[in-house]
JSON list of C-alpha atoms in Angstrom, two decimals:
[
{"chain": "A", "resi": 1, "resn": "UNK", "atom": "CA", "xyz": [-39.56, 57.92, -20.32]},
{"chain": "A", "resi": 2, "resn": "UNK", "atom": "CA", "xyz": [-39.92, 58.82, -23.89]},
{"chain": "A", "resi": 3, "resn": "UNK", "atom": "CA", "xyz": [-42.93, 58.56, -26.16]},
{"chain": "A", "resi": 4, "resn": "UNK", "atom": "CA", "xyz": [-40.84, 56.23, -28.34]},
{"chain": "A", "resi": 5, "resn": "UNK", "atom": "CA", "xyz": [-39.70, 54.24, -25.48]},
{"chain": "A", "resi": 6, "resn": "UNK", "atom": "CA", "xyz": [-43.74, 53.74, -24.09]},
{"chain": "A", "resi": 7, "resn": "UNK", "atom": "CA", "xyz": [-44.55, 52.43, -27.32]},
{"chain": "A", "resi": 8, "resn": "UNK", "atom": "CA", "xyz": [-41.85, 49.53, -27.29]},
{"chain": "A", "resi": 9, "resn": "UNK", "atom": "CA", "xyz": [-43.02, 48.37, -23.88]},
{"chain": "A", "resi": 10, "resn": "UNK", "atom": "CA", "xyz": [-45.46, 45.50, -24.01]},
{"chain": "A", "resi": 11, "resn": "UNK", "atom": "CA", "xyz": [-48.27, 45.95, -21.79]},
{"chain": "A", "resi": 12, "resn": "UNK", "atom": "CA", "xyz": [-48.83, 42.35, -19.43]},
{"chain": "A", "resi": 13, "resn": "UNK", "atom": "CA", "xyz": [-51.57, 42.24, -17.27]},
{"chain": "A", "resi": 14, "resn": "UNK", "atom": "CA", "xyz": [-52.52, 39.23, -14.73]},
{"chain": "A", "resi": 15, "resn": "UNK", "atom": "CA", "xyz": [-56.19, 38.54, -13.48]},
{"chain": "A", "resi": 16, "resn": "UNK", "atom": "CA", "xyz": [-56.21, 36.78, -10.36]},
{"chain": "A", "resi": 17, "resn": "UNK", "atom": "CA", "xyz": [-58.78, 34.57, -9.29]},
{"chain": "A", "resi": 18, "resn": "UNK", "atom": "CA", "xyz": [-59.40, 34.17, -5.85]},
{"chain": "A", "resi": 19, "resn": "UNK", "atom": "CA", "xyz": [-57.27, 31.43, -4.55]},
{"chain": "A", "resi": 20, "resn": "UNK", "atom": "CA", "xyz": [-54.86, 31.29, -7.02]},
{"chain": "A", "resi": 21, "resn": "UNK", "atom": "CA", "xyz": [-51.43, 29.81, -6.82]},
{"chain": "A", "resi": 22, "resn": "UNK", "atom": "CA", "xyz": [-48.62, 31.76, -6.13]},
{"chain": "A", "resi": 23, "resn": "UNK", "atom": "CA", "xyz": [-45.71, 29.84, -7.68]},
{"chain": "A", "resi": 24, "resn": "UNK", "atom": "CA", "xyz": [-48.18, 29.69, -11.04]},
{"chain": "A", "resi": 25, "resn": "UNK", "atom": "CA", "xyz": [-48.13, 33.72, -10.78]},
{"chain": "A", "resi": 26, "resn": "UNK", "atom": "CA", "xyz": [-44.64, 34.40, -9.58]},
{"chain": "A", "resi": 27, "resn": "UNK", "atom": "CA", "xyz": [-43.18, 31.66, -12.59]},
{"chain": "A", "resi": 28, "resn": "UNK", "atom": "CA", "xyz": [-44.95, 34.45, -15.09]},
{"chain": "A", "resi": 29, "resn": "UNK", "atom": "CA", "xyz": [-44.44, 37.47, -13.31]},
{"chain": "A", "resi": 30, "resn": "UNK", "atom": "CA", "xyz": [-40.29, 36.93, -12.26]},
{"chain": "A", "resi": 31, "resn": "UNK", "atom": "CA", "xyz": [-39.14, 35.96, -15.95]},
{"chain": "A", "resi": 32, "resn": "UNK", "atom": "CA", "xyz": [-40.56, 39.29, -17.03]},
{"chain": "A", "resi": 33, "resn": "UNK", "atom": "CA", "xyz": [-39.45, 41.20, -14.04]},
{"chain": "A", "resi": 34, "resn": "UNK", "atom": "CA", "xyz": [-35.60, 39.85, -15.05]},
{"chain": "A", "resi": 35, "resn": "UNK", "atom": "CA", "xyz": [-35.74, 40.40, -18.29]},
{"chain": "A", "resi": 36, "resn": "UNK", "atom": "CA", "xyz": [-36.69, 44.31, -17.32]},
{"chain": "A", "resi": 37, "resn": "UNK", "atom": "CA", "xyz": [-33.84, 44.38, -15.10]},
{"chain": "A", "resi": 38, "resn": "UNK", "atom": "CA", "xyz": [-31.33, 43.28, -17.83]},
{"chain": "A", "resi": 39, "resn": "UNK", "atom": "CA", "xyz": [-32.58, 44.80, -20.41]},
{"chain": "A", "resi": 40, "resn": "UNK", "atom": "CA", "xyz": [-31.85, 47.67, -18.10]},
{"chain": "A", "resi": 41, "resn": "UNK", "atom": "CA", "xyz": [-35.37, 49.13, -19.33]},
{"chain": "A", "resi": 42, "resn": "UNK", "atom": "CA", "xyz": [-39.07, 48.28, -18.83]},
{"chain": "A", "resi": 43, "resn": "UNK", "atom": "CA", "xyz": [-39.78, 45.95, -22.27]},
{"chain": "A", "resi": 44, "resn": "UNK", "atom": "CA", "xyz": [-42.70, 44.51, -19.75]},
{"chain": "A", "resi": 45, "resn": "UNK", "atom": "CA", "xyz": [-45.33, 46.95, -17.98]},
{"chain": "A", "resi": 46, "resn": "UNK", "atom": "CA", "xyz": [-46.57, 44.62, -15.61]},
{"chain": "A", "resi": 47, "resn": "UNK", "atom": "CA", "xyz": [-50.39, 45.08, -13.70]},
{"chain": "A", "resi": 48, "resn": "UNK", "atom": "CA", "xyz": [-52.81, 42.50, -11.76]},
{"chain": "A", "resi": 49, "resn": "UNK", "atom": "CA", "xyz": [-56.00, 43.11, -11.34]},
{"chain": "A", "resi": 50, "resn": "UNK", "atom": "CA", "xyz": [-58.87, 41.70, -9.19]},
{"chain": "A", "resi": 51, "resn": "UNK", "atom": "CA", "xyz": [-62.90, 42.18, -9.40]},
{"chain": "A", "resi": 52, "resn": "UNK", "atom": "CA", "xyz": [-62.95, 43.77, -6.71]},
{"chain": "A", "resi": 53, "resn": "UNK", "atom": "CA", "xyz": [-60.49, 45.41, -3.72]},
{"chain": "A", "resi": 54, "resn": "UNK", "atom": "CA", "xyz": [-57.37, 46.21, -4.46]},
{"chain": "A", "resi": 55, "resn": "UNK", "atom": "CA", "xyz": [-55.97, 42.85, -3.34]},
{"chain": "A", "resi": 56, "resn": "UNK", "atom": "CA", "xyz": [-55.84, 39.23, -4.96]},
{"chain": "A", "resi": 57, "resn": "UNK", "atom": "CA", "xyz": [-55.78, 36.84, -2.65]},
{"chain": "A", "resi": 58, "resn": "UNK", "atom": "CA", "xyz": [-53.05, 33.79, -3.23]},
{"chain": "A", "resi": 59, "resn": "UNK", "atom": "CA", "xyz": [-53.92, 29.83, -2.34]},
{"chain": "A", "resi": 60, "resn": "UNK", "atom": "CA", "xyz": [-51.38, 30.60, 0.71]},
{"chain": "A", "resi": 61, "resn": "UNK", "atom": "CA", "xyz": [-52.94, 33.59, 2.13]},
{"chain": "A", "resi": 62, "resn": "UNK", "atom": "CA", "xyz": [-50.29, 36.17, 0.57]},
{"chain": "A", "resi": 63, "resn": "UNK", "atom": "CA", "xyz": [-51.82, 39.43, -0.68]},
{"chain": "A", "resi": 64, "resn": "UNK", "atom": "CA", "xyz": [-50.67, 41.02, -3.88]},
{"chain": "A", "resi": 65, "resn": "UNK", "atom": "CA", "xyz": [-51.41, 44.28, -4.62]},
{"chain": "A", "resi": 66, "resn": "UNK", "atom": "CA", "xyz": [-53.88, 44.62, -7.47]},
{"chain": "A", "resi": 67, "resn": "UNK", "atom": "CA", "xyz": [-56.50, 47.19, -9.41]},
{"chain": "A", "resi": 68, "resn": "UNK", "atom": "CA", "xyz": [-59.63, 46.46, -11.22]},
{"chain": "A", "resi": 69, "resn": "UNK", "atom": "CA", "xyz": [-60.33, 44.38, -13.72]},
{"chain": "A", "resi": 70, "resn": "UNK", "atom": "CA", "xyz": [-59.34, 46.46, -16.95]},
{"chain": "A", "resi": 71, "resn": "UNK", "atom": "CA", "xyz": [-61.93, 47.94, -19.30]},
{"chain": "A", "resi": 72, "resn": "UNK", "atom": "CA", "xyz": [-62.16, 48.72, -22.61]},
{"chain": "A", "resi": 73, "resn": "UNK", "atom": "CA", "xyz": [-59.36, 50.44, -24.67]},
{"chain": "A", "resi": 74, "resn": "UNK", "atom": "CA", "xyz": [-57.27, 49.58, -21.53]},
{"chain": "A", "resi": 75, "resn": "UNK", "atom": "CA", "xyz": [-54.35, 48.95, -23.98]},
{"chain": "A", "resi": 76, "resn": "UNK", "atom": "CA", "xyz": [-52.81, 45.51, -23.16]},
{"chain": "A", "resi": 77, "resn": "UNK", "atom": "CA", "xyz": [-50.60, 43.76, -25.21]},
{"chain": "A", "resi": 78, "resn": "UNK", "atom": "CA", "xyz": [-51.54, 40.18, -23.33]},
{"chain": "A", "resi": 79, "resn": "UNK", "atom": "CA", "xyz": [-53.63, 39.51, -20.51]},
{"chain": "A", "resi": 80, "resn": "UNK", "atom": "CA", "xyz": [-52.90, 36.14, -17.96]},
{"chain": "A", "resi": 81, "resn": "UNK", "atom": "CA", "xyz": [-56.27, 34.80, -16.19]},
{"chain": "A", "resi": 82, "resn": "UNK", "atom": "CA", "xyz": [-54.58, 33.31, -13.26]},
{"chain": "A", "resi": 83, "resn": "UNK", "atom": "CA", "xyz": [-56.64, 30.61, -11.46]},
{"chain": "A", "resi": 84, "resn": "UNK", "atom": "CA", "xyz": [-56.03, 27.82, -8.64]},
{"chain": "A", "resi": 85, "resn": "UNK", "atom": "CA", "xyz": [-58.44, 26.27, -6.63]},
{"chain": "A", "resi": 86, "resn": "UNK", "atom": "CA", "xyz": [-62.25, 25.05, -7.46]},
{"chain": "A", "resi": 87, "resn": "UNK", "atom": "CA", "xyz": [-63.40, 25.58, -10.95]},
{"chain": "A", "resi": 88, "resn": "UNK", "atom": "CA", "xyz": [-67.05, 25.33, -9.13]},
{"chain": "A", "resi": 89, "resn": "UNK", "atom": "CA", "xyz": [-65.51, 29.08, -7.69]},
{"chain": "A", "resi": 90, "resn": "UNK", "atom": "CA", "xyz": [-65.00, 30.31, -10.76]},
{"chain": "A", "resi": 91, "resn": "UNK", "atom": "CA", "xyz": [-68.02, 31.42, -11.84]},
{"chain": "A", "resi": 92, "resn": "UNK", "atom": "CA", "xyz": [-67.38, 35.45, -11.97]},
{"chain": "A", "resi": 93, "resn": "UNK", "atom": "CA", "xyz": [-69.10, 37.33, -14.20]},
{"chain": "A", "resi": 94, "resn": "UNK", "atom": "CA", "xyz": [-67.26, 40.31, -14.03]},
{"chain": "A", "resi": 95, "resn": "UNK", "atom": "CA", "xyz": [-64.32, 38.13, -15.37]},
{"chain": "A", "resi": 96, "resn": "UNK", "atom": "CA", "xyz": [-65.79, 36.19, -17.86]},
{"chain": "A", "resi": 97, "resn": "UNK", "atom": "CA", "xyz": [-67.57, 39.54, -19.60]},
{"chain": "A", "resi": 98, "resn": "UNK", "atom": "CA", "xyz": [-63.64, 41.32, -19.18]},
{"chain": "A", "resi": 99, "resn": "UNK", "atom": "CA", "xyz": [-62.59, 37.98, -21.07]},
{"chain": "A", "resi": 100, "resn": "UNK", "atom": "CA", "xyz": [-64.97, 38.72, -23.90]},
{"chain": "A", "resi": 101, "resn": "UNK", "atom": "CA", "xyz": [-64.04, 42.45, -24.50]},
{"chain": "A", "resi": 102, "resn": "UNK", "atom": "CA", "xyz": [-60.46, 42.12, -24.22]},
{"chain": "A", "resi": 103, "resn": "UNK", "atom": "CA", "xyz": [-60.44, 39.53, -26.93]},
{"chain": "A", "resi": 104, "resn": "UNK", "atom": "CA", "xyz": [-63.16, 41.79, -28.69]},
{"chain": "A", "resi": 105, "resn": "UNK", "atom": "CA", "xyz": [-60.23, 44.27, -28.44]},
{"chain": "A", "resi": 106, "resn": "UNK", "atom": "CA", "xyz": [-57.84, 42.19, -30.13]},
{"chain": "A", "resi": 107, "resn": "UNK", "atom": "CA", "xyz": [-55.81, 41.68, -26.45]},
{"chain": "A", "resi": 108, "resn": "UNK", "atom": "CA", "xyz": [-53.86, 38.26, -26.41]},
{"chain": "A", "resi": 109, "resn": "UNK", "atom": "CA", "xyz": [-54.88, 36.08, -24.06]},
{"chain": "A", "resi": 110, "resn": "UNK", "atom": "CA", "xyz": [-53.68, 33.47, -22.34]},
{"chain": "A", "resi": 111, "resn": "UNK", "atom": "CA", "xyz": [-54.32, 30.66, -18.90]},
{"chain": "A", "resi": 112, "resn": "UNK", "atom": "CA", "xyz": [-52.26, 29.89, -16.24]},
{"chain": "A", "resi": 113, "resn": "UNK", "atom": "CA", "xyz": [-52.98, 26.98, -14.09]},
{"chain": "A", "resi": 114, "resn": "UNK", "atom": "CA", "xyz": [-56.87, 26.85, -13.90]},
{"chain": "A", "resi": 115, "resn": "UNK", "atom": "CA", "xyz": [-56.92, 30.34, -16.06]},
{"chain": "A", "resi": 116, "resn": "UNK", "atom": "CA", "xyz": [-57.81, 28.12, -19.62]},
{"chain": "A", "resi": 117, "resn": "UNK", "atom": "CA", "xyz": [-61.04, 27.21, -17.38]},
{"chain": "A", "resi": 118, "resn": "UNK", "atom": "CA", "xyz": [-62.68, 30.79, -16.91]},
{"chain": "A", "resi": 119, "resn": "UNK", "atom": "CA", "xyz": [-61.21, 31.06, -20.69]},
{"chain": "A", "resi": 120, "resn": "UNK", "atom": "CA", "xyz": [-63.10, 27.91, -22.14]},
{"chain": "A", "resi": 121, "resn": "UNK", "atom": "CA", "xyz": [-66.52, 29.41, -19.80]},
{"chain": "A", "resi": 122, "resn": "UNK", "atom": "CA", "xyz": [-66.14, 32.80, -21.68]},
{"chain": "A", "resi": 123, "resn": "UNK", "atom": "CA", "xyz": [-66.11, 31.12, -24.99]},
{"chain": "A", "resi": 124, "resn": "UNK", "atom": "CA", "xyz": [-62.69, 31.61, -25.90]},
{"chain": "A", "resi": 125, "resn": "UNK", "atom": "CA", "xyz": [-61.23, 28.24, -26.52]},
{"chain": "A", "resi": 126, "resn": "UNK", "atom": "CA", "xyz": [-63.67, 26.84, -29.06]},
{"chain": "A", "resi": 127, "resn": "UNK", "atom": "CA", "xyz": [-61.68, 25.93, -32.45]},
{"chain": "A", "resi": 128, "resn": "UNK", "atom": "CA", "xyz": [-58.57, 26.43, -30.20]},
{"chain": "A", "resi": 129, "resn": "UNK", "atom": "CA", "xyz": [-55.51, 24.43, -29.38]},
{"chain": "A", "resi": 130, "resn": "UNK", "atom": "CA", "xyz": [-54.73, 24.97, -25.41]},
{"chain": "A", "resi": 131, "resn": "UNK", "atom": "CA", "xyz": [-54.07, 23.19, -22.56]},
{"chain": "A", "resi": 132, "resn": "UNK", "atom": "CA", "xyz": [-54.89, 23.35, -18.74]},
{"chain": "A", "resi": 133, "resn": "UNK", "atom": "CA", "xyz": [-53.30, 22.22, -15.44]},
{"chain": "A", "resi": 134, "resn": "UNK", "atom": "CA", "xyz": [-53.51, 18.59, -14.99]},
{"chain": "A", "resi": 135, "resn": "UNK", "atom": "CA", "xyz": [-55.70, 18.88, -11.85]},
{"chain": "A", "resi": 136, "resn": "UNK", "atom": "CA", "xyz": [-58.21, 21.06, -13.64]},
{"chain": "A", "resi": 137, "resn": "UNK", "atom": "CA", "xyz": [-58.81, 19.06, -17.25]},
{"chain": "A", "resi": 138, "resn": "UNK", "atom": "CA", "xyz": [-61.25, 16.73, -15.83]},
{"chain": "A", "resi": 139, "resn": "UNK", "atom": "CA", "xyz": [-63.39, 19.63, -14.54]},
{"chain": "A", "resi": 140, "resn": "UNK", "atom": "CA", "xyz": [-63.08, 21.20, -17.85]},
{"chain": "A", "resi": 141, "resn": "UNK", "atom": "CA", "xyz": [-64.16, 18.79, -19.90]},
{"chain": "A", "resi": 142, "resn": "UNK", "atom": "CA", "xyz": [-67.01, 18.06, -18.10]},
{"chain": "A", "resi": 143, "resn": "UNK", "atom": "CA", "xyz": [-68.28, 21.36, -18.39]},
{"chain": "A", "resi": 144, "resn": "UNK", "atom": "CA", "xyz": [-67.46, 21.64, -21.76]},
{"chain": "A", "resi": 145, "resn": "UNK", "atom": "CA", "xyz": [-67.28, 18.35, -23.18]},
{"chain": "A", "resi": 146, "resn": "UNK", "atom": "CA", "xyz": [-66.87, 19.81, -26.71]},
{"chain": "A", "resi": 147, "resn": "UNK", "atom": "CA", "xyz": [-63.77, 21.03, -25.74]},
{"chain": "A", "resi": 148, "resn": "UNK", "atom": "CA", "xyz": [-60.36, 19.02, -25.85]},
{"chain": "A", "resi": 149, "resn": "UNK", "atom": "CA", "xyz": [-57.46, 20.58, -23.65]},
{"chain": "A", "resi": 150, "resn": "UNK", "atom": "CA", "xyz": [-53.80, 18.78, -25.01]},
{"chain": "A", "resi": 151, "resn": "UNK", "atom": "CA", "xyz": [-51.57, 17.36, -22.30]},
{"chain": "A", "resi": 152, "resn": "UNK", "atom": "CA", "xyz": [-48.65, 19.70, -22.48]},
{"chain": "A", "resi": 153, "resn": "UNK", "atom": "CA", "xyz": [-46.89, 22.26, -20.23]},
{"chain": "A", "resi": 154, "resn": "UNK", "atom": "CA", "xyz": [-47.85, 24.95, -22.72]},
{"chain": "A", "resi": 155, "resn": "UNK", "atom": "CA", "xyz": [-49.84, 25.76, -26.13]},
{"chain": "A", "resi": 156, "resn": "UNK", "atom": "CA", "xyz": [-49.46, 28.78, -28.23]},
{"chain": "A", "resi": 157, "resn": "UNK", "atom": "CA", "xyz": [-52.40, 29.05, -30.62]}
]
């Protein structure tokens, strides 16, 4: 592939929780997989990563293949935090301080399912418009009752 071609491909990475839903992941991952196939080019460079292993393990027991978290200058255009289970789980460092320099790095960053949780714990969401899976808001905004997740299927802010 080309130098000019690299620079026209938009950089995605997932970070999967423990637990986390497959149909969440695969409903972000496919879309971007097609559009590569018609496109008849990568326009998506897709990676997951995990905290640790080389593994993420789904809510079903599927494994999908995954690296490390990313660290700095890791070049990402956006970044997914991919979450399903028990926000009581969540609690990962590792993620929450990978949160914090990838926005620090200007990454875009966004939640699937419980992903706006570890977001909101990282001290991303404050002053933000967002919105979480119905199952999680409650645990959300007890944790952080100064913040107020919308009921909608997405938010772009």
């Amino acid at each position: 592939m080309a130098s000019d071609d690299l620079k026209n491909v938009q950089k995605i990475g997932f970070i999967l929780i423990p637990r986390f839903a497959l149909m969440s992941y695969a409903s972000a991952v496919e879309p971007l997989r097609a559009a590569n196939l018609l496109a008849g080019r990568d326009i998506y460079a897709l990676s997951a990563h995990v905290v640790e292993g080389n593994v993420g393990m789904t809510s079903s027991g599927i494994p999908v293949p995954a690296t490390p978290l990313p660290g700095r200058g890791a070049g990402f255009h956006t970044v997914f935090v991919c979450a399903g289970g028990t926000p009581v789980d969540w609690n990962v460092p590792a993620v929450l301080a990978c949160l914090r320099q990838l926005a620090r790095d200007g990454v875009r960053i966004g939640g699937i399912s419980g992903g706006p949780y570890l977001m909101a714990a990282a001290g991303l969401l404050e002053d933000r418009d967002f919105t979480i899976h119905w199952e999680h808001a409650p645990a959300l905004v007890e944790a952080f009752p100064r913040l107020a997740p919308r009921q909608a299927r997405y938010v772009l802010d």
